[in-house]
Tab-separated table of C-alpha atoms in Angstrom:
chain	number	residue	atom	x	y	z
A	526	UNK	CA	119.504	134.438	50.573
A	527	UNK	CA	115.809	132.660	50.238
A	528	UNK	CA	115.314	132.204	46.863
A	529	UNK	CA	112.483	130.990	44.166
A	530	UNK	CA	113.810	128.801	41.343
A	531	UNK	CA	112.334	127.671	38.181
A	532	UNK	CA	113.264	124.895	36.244
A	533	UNK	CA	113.514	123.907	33.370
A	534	UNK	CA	114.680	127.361	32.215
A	535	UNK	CA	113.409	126.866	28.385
A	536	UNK	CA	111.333	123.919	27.366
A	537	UNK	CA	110.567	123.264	23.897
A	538	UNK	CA	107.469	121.206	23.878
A	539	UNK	CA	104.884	119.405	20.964
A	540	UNK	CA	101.141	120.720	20.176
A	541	UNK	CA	99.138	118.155	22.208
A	542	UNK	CA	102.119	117.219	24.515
A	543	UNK	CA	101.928	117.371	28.540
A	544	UNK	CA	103.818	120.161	29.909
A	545	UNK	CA	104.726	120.472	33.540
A	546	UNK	CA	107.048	123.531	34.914
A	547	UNK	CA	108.365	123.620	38.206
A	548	UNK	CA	108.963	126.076	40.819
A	549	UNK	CA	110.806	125.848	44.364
A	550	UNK	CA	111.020	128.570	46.965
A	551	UNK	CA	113.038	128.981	50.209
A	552	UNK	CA	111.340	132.188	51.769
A	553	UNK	CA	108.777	130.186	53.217
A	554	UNK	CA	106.170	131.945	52.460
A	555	UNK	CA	102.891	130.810	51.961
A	556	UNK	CA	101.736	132.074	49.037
A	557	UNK	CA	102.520	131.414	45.119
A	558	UNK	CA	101.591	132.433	41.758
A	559	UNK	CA	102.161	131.655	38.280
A	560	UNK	CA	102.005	134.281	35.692
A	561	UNK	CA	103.098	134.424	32.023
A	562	UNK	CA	104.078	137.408	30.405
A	563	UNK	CA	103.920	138.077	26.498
A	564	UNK	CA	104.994	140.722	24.983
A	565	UNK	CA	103.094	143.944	24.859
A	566	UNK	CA	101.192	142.372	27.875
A	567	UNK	CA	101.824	142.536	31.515
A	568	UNK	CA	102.726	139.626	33.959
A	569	UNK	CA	98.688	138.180	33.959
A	570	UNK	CA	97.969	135.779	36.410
A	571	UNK	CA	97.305	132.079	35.806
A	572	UNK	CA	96.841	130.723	39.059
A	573	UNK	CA	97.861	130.988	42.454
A	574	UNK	CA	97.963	129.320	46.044
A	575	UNK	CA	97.535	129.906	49.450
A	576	UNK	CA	99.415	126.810	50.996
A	577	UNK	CA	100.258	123.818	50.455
A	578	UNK	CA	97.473	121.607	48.637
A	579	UNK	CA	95.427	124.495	47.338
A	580	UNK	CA	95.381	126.174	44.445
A	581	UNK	CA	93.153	128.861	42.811
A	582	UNK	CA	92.302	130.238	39.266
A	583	UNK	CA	93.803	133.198	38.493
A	584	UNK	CA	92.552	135.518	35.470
A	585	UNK	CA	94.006	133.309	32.674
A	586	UNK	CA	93.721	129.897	33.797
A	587	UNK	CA	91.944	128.225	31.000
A	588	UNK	CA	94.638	125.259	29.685
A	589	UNK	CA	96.229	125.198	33.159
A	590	UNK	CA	96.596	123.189	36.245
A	591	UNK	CA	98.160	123.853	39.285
A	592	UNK	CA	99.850	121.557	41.809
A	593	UNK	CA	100.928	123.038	45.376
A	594	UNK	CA	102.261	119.487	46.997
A	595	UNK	CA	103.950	121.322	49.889
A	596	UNK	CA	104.908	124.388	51.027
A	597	UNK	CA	108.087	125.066	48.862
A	598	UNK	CA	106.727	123.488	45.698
A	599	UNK	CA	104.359	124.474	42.789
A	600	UNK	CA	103.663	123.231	39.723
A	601	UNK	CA	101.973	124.203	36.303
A	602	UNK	CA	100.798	121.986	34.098
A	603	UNK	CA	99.514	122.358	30.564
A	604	UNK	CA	97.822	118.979	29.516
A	605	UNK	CA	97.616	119.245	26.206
A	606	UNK	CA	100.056	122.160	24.771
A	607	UNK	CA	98.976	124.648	22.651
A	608	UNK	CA	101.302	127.101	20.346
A	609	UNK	CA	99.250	129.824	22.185
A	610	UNK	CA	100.970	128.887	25.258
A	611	UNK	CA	103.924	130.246	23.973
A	612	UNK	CA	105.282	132.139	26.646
A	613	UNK	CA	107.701	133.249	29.558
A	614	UNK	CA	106.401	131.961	32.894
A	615	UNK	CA	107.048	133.358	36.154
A	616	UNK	CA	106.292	131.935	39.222
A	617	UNK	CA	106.570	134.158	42.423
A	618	UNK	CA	106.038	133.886	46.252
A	619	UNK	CA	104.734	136.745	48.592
A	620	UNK	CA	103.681	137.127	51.996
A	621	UNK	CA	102.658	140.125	54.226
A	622	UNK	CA	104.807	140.336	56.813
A	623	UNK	CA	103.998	143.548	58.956
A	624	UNK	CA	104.759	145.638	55.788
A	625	UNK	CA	103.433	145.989	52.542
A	626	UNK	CA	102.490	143.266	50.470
A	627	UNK	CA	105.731	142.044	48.319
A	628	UNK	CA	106.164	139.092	45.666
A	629	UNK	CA	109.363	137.513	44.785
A	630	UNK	CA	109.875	135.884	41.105
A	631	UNK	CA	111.615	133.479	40.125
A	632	UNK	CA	113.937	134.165	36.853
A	633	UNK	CA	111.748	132.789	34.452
A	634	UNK	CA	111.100	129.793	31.924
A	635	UNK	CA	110.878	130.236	28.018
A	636	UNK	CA	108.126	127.547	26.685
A	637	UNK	CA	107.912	127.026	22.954
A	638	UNK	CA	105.067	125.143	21.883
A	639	UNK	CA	105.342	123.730	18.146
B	293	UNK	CA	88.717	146.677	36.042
B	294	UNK	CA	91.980	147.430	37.896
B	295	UNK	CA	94.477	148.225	34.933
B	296	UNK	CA	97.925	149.838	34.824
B	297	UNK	CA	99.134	151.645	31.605
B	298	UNK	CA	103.058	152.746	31.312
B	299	UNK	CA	105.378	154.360	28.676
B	300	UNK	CA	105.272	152.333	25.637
B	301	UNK	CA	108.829	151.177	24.917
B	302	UNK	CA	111.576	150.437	23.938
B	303	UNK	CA	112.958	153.497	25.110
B	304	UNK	CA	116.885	154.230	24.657
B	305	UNK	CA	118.297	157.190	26.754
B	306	UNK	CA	121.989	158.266	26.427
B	307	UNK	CA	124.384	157.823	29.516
B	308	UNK	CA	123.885	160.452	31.899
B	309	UNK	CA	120.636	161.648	30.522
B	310	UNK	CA	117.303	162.153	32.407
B	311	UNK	CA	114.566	159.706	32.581
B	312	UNK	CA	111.296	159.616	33.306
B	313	UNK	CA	108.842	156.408	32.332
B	314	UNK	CA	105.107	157.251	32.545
B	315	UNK	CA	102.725	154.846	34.531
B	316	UNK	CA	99.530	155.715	35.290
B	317	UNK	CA	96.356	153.185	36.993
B	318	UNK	CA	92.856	152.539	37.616
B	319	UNK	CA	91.662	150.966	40.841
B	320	UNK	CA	88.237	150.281	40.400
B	321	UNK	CA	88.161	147.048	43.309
B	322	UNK	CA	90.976	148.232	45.048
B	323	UNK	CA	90.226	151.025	48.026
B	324	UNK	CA	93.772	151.226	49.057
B	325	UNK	CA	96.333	150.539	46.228
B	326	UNK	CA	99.912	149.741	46.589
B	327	UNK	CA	101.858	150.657	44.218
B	328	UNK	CA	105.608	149.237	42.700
B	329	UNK	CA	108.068	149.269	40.171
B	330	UNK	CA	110.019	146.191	39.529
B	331	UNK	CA	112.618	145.731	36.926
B	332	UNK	CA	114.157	142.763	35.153
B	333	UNK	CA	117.412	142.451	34.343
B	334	UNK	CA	118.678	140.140	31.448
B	335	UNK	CA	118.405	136.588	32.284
B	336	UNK	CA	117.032	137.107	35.882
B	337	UNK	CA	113.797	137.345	37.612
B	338	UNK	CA	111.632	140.454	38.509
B	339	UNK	CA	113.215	142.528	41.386
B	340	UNK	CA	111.148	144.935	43.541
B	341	UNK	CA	113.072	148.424	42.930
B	342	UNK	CA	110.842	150.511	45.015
B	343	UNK	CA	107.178	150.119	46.218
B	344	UNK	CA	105.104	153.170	47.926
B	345	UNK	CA	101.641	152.301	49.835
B	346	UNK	CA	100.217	155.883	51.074
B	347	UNK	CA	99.214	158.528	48.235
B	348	UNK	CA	101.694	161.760	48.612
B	349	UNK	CA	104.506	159.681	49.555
B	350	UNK	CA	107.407	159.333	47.253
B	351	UNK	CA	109.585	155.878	47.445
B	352	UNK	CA	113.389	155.519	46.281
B	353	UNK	CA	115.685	153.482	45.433
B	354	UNK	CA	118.997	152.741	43.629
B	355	UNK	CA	118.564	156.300	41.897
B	356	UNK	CA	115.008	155.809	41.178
B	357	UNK	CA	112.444	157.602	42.640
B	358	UNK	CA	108.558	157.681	42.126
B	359	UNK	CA	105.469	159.837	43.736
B	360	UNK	CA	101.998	158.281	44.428
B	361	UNK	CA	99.690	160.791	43.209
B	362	UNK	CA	96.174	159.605	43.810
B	363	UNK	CA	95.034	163.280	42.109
B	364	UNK	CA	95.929	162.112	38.817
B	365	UNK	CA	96.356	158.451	39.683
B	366	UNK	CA	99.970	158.118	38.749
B	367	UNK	CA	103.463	156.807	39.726
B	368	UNK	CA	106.355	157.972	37.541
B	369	UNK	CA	109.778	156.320	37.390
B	370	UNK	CA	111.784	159.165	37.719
B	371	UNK	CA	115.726	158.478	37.290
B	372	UNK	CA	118.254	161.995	36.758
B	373	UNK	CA	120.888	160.415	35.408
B	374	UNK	CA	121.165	156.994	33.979
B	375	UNK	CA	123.886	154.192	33.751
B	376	UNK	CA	124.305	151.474	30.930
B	377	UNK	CA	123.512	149.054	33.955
B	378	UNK	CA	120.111	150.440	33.734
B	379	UNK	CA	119.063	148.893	31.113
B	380	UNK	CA	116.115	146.741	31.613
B	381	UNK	CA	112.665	146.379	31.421
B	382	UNK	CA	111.048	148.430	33.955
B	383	UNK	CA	107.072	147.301	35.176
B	384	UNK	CA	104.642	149.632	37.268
B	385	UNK	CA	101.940	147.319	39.169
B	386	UNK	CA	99.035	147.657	41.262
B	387	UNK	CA	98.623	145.400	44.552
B	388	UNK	CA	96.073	145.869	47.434
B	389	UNK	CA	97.475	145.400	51.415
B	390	UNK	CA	95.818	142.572	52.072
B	391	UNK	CA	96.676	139.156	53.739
B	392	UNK	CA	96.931	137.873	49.659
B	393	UNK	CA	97.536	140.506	47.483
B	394	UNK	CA	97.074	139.915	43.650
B	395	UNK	CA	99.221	142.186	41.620
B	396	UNK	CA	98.269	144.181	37.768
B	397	UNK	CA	101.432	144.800	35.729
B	398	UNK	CA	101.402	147.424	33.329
B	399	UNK	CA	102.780	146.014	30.064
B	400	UNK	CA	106.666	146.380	30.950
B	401	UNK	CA	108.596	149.134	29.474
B	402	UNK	CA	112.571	148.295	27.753
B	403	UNK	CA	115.299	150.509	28.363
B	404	UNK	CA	118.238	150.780	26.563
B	405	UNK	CA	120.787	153.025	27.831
B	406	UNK	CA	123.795	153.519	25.439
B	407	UNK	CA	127.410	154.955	25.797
C-alpha cells in the first residue's frame, strides 16, 4: 500500500541547533505539505510543494525551510531551533485524481526544542 | 478567513452510546468547499474517514456519518453507537476541488470511549 513516512519519529533538539525532518512518499503524487499541529490548534500549514524542486510558504512558515529534491522526498528544516517550535509535524501528500481532492499524512514526528 | 470550529474536547462517551461531534465552517475564499473528517489513531497518521463535496449530500463511513449543510454551514460527525476502538481524535477540515487544494483543520476533537 503507497505510503508517506516520517522520520525521525521524535527528535529532541537544542535552542539555536539545525533541525531537519524528513518525509518519503510512495503514492506518487505530486504534491506535499508540512503542517504542525499544537494543541488546541488545528493542523496549520507551514509549507508546501508542487513537485519536485519547488516549494511554497504556507500560512506559518516563518523559521522554516523547505527542500523538495525529488518527487518522493521533502524536507523541513528549522535553522536555528526555537522552544516555540515545539511541536508534532505532519507531512502529507495529495493529488486530484478525477475525484475529490484527498491528502495522505504521514504518522507524525514529536520535536522538542530545549 | 476560511476557519473551521468543532466540539471542544476531550469528550468521553460510554460503549454503545450515541455520538455526535459538532463542526461547523466559514468559507470566505472558497466558492465550492469540500468538506472531511479525518481521525488519528494513537501512534499513527491522519486517516480520511469520510469526505462529502456537494451541499445536501451525506458521506459514511465505518459507522460514521456526516451531512453537508451549506444552510447553516455545518458537517456533524454523527456515530449511533460507539466502540472503545473509537477512540481518537477526530478533525473536521475545509479543502477547495482544485488541482492543489490547501486544507483548514478545525482544532481536533479527543474521544475517549470507555467500557
Amino acid at each position: 500500500e503507497a505510503a508517506v513516512t516520517q522520520s525521525p519519529r521524535n527528535k529532541v533538539a537544542v535552542t539555536g541547533g539545525k533541525v531537519t525532518l524528513s518525509c518519503n512518499q510512495t503514492n506518487n503524487h505530486n504534491n506535499m505539505y508540512w503542517y504542525r499541529q499544537d494543541t488546541g490548534h488545528g493542523l496549520r500549514l507551514i509549507h508546501y510543494s508542487y513537485g519536485a524542486g519547488s516549494t511554497e510558504k504556507g500560512d506559518i512558515p516563518d523559521g522554516y525551510k523547505a527542500s523538495r529534491p525529488s518527487q518522493e522526498n521533502f524536507s523541513l528544516i528549522l535553522e536555528l531551533a526555537t522552544p516555540s517550535q515545539t511541536s508534532v509535524y505532519f507531512c502529507a501528500s495529495g493529488e486530484r485524481l478525477g475525484g475529490p481532492y484527498e491528502q495522505y499524512f504521514g504518522p507524525g514526528t514529536r520535536l522538542t526544542v530545549l | 478567513g476560511d476557519s473551521v470550529t468543532q466540539t471542544e474536547g476531550p469528550v468521553t462517551v460510554s460503549e454503545s452510546e450515541s455520538l455526535i461531534i459538532n463542526c461547523t465552517y466559514s468559507a470566505t475564499s472558497i466558492a465550492y468547499p469540500n468538506l472531511f473528517w479525518y481521525v488519528r489513531y494513537p501512534g499513527e497518521g491522519l486517516q480520511l474517514l469520510l469526505k462529502v463535496i456537494t451541499a445536501g449530500q451525506k458521506g459514511s463511513s465505518r459507522g460514521f456519518e456526516a451531512t453537508y449543510n451549506k444552510e447553516t454551514t455545518s458537517f456533524h460527525l454523527q456515530k449511533a453507537s460507539v466502540q472503545e476502538s473509537d477512540s481518537a481524535v477526530y478533525y473536521c477540515a475545509l479543502g477547495e476541488a482544485s488541482s492543489f487544494s490547501k486544507l483548514v483543520f478545525g482544532q481536533g476533537t479527543s474521544l475517549s470511549v470507555v467500557p
